């Protein structure tokens, strides 16, 4: 098929075998002739959509012999060593079932030589194989003779075969050409130089099969080395050649008149240039060397433009070729040389310095082993001082080496040795790979294998436990023998999550080998030891420890793992894995996936959590690698024979008797199918997380848009092919495809068009501006988020600069300020209005949005239809276009909604028929799957909106359409096909109630509904099993590893199912259930989650399920519930849920229903309100037994509480009480728990000491759980803004959650981050007026803009580092602070809405031993004590400065008109002339000019004055309004302050009364003790009175009171002055001083009367009444 000449070498591609009609493999043979024995590789790829496409295939699509190795972007196959005729062959095999279109390849010779077919790659178009069959047969027949020589060529789609054979003394040459064109062959003989010696023309004759041929006879005397020819098309005057050169066919050697080669020169005969040298010294030096080497072949060169002369002498001996290079130059040079074949292509390279041998004379000698001698030796010289390369003009120096008769034998022996070594190496490699399974089985901690780049080898790293405190790391490698000894260049990961290397010299938990060498602070090296069987490796002993994970004991090494590469010991070759990165090994088994495909799961987690660089493109490439791995281990592309679409959906009801038999189980998967679904569910969960932006779209990397588009095309095309070939996984593959972009061919336009828009509208590319930041993001890493950004910009421009619209649209696309600032090219500013035609700019951005959607948006129906029009029939296009034009999924009535649903169903039927056609190309499948997924989503939305639909015909039609779609995507599920057959047969007549009777029709439909419900339930359960968190927690595993929000993990499965046909079927069944039950008079219970065995428990009545979320029922409980929305969790301890009303019941695919089925909890719905009312009346709070019967009925009967249950509960409560009380007792004495914190009184058992002064009377275990549940709810209410917590409250919440035994560390980390962020505030700069505001300011003091519209100012404390916190968290905290501010007013307290607490928990930072109150033991004397009173009302917002408020409001006063003098001049001129003395014409014109200027000036001045007066009036009105608002705010502020003062005044009086009570009691105690002392003194004579403590005298107390009174008088005067001024500002008058005193006296009396009515405050610390003898309360003065 291909014949190309590359100099003296040639490449030929021949078809060896073709597939039969049933498929198979197509085999090609690629022959390379004349390329020598150096390493040469076939660098190749295949095309799927077209022959010109280049993608990397998998082994079951295409393979070669020898086997190919994967390199970045291609496969490489090493050519075997050449045979005796210098021919090397590679066998290429293509699987025709893979539907490949072609194959491209180039030849690669290391290090950097690439050989192509002219300027293009070699291309094999598979579609032309069948077309060229007759041509190949004709060539094969013509070359049947043994002596015939055949060569094939191709040019511009024309294939040429030349067959030459000897006929007596002449030569017959037959030319066969495959073409439809009428061509003429022009030919002639030529010698070695390819120069024509004559020329002749031959008209080719047409033959059957599109072939032309001709016969040429050449006489013996005209035979020469070559036959040259070209083809000519006279119709277009076109000459066809071989890549720009004439075709050259080498005639058989025995026929050619070839001149014998010239004998080598025996003596040195210098060239003429050498004889004319100026330097006689160098000439003498060369002659001396020549005399010493008389058998040497010599050549000399004069380097053009220099004085450098080069002489090379080569002597051939039996073992080697000796070379001697002499150079005449003035500087020291280095020679770089290497062997080359006839094509002059270097095969290797070495360097050697020239040695000085005298003045301006240098020489060097080296040898080439006989086995390595080639045709030429190539070399260049390098001047290191000037960093220049010296060549022979533009070409390298080339020298044709002499030959020795023993060299060919030595070469053959070397090649034989090489082949033997390769065979032995392959045997060792195979033995190594066979032992891999055994090594993996022994590795109970971890096992990782690596394929090294090229053919360097493969490695295994296993970590094996050896007891609880020791582990062993085994490193084993098979390395290509040519590498020799290698070093392991590595760093240690201290923890499993570490990314940075650490030098092994810092790690003491590993016994390192003695030859360990430190490279730097991060890396070390150690030698891989050679082991038995040609394997290299090393063993390391590591200390370990045991950890518990669930019920399993894990051995965890004390290091996290290794990162490493290999380096040859005697060279600079670095060897890495095939992905091009460092090899990474993690030794921890904790938290690793333990289910099927653990290697894939762990690799996904490793990539997403530990790789420093990640992007969408790289994630897609990793996914392709996983798909390759799966295809190698599964059924791959071997497509199962499926029934046609007609067979699937058009079932003959008369032959469908099997379908009405007892239904078969839906999920009967083989082990292989189950393993496949496990794999695909992992791929879908992974890509779904990426689709939801829970995984980063770009991190520390740059991806060109065209490269992302190409990768997206490749992976979506692969998924379409696998959807076609793997019927058992179609559901998962289709869902995975829906999470990816379109790809398309507009990737480069994303980079180009944004620049076009910016230049067209003069948007400067200034660093730090919004549009430039977005341009940089698009240029380096475009993602689907750019669609939302572009739409937000359009909304902003349409709104005339409305920033609210910008952020609203971003929010609709899930983009926050945190997302924008997290990009590698962050967007930190906001858009601005561009000074241009805004309408034209909007149109340009809308056009650019279409480009972005073309690459990233795959789920837009109209866009998908536009892309797929080329592969859809006309009538299908019309149906789909009608769906696009029907106005979305909204409807005004049920008929309209049903009509839209059926219109979509009709379009889906057409698509499914094409999708299930075996002949549909995968590229078409890719387009149609996207359209079908979008239509399915619209169907689901319509079904969810048709809530009031109860008409049976419509419901049956909808259900039948959905079942048809399910069968189309699940063709292997026989039960679905049986259901579809029954619905097709019976639904129409039964929905019309015409099947015998209405009751029998309803019964038959009910049976079909139950069967459908079971099928849908099993399908949803399978999805839950594959994705959910209980049996196979893929979503939870990956979500926890990447720190995804828990709410996203909890609703992951529900979100997936709600957009599918499964959810739509569930809703329709729910609507049909009450209608059918009413018609068929069925039992009143619907079993959503049935049970096999009876359950017993307490029947508890609840209004709705949401009211018991988070509770734990320690007694078996059966709930009789009101509304169950389906979003709830089934509480712990609940065995069954009976829903009272069908109107409030969940559907079978709801979250609650799935949970109930997974946990075996009864969930059923009652359709008879009387039954549910009777159950509530008869069995409320009683033990009952509930049984489900086979006929769908349910019975509830009373029963006794099991005695064993009471004993178990009592024992458990006693044990939990003991543990809990011990903890509480310790916490109490540590000051962590206080009696006043408990919401309930608690009493202790008798074994608690008397020092525990309060009772404990509750269930301790449940209390811990309630506290945790209450804390989580408090956090939820705080985040949603319902109830705001301050810093102290948040820290208490963290403490409570952290004390629970099942604490969630990620959740705690999230809350602590929130607390920390809310404390770190910074000054901010207003984006409106550019004012810098303080960190506690909520609004700008100048323009009143909110702080969220500003940017952080860089003024900050130097000792702290700036942290770019999430804006959304800042905004949420500001909202919480604002709500806290509003609440504080009602509590008569006030503080800054953004104030910062001091120290931890708001406590002081005093050093020393802390007391329970948090203060130091000895606080400083000068420390200001906190006020006992609450602060005043919320502080007044700052007023605008007077200068700023008034300077811009007052307009400038207009000046007097300047045109009045001109008017006076005109009047004087008029008076100067009379009738007798007429006025000259020029004077008249001058007067008219003056009058016009005067009128113009007056008019202008009048307008200015009018405008200025209008501005002044506006300023006056605005000022008066501002003054009015200012006074209103002041009045409100005074009102709040008065309320605060009134409340604080009451607190002050209460506190004064309390202090007075304490003082009175102290006085009473003193008097009582004095009396006791006197009595004791008189009673016991001689007793001495001990020293009594000094007490303040009455006079001292009075003096102190007097000082306080003096201060109070001054304060009173200041207070009266301030109050009077405040009153005057409000236009009020204060009463005179006597009136004030009267008012105060009245208030005091009222307070005393109120206090007298209250019960006296207890003075005992723990209760008790007033002691006898206490003094009465005294009144306050």
GROMACS .gro file of N, CA, C and O in nm, residues 197 404 560 783 819 909 914 958 1044 1049 1073 1278 1459 1478 1494:
model
   60
  197UNK      N    1   2.015   0.863  -1.843
  197UNK     CA    2   2.100   0.854  -1.964
  197UNK      C    3   2.017   0.858  -2.091
  197UNK      O    4   2.070   0.884  -2.200
  404UNK      N    5   3.672  -0.417   0.619
  404UNK     CA    6   3.760  -0.531   0.645
  404UNK      C    7   3.677  -0.657   0.629
  404UNK      O    8   3.559  -0.662   0.665
  560UNK      N    9   0.552   0.737   5.582
  560UNK     CA   10   0.435   0.738   5.495
  560UNK      C   11   0.457   0.676   5.360
  560UNK      O   12   0.362   0.630   5.297
  783UNK      N   13  -1.204   2.648   3.169
  783UNK     CA   14  -1.285   2.545   3.233
  783UNK      C   15  -1.431   2.576   3.207
  783UNK      O   16  -1.466   2.685   3.159
  819UNK      N   17  -1.400   3.081   4.461
  819UNK     CA   18  -1.363   3.010   4.339
  819UNK      C   19  -1.280   3.099   4.248
  819UNK      O   20  -1.179   3.056   4.192
  909UNK      N   21  -3.766   0.791   2.107
  909UNK     CA   22  -3.781   0.662   2.037
  909UNK      C   23  -3.698   0.659   1.909
  909UNK      O   24  -3.634   0.558   1.877
  914UNK      N   25  -3.177   0.454   1.649
  914UNK     CA   26  -3.045   0.475   1.585
  914UNK      C   27  -2.934   0.425   1.676
  914UNK      O   28  -2.838   0.361   1.632
  958UNK      N   29  -4.747   0.759   2.969
  958UNK     CA   30  -4.619   0.811   3.016
  958UNK      C   31  -4.529   0.698   3.067
  958UNK      O   32  -4.409   0.694   3.038
 1044UNK      N   33  -1.482   1.689   5.090
 1044UNK     CA   34  -1.604   1.744   5.031
 1044UNK      C   35  -1.706   1.772   5.141
 1044UNK      O   36  -1.707   1.705   5.245
 1049UNK      N   37  -2.217   1.478   5.001
 1049UNK     CA   38  -2.203   1.332   5.006
 1049UNK      C   39  -2.336   1.267   5.039
 1049UNK      O   40  -2.374   1.165   4.981
 1073UNK      N   41  -5.125   0.462   4.215
 1073UNK     CA   42  -5.158   0.373   4.326
 1073UNK      C   43  -5.295   0.401   4.386
 1073UNK      O   44  -5.379   0.310   4.396
 1278UNK      N   45  -2.698   2.854   6.284
 1278UNK     CA   46  -2.603   2.965   6.276
 1278UNK      C   47  -2.561   2.992   6.131
 1278UNK      O   48  -2.559   3.106   6.086
 1459UNK      N   49  -2.220   9.098   2.781
 1459UNK     CA   50  -2.257   9.160   2.655
 1459UNK      C   51  -2.315   9.302   2.668
 1459UNK      O   52  -2.350   9.363   2.570
 1478UNK      N   53  -2.590  10.937   0.624
 1478UNK     CA   54  -2.624  10.793   0.635
 1478UNK      C   55  -2.506  10.710   0.688
 1478UNK      O   56  -2.391  10.747   0.673
 1494UNK      N   57  -2.435   9.026   2.169
 1494UNK     CA   58  -2.497   9.064   2.296
 1494UNK      C   59  -2.613   8.971   2.329
 1494UNK      O   60  -2.628   8.923   2.443
   0.00000   0.00000   0.00000
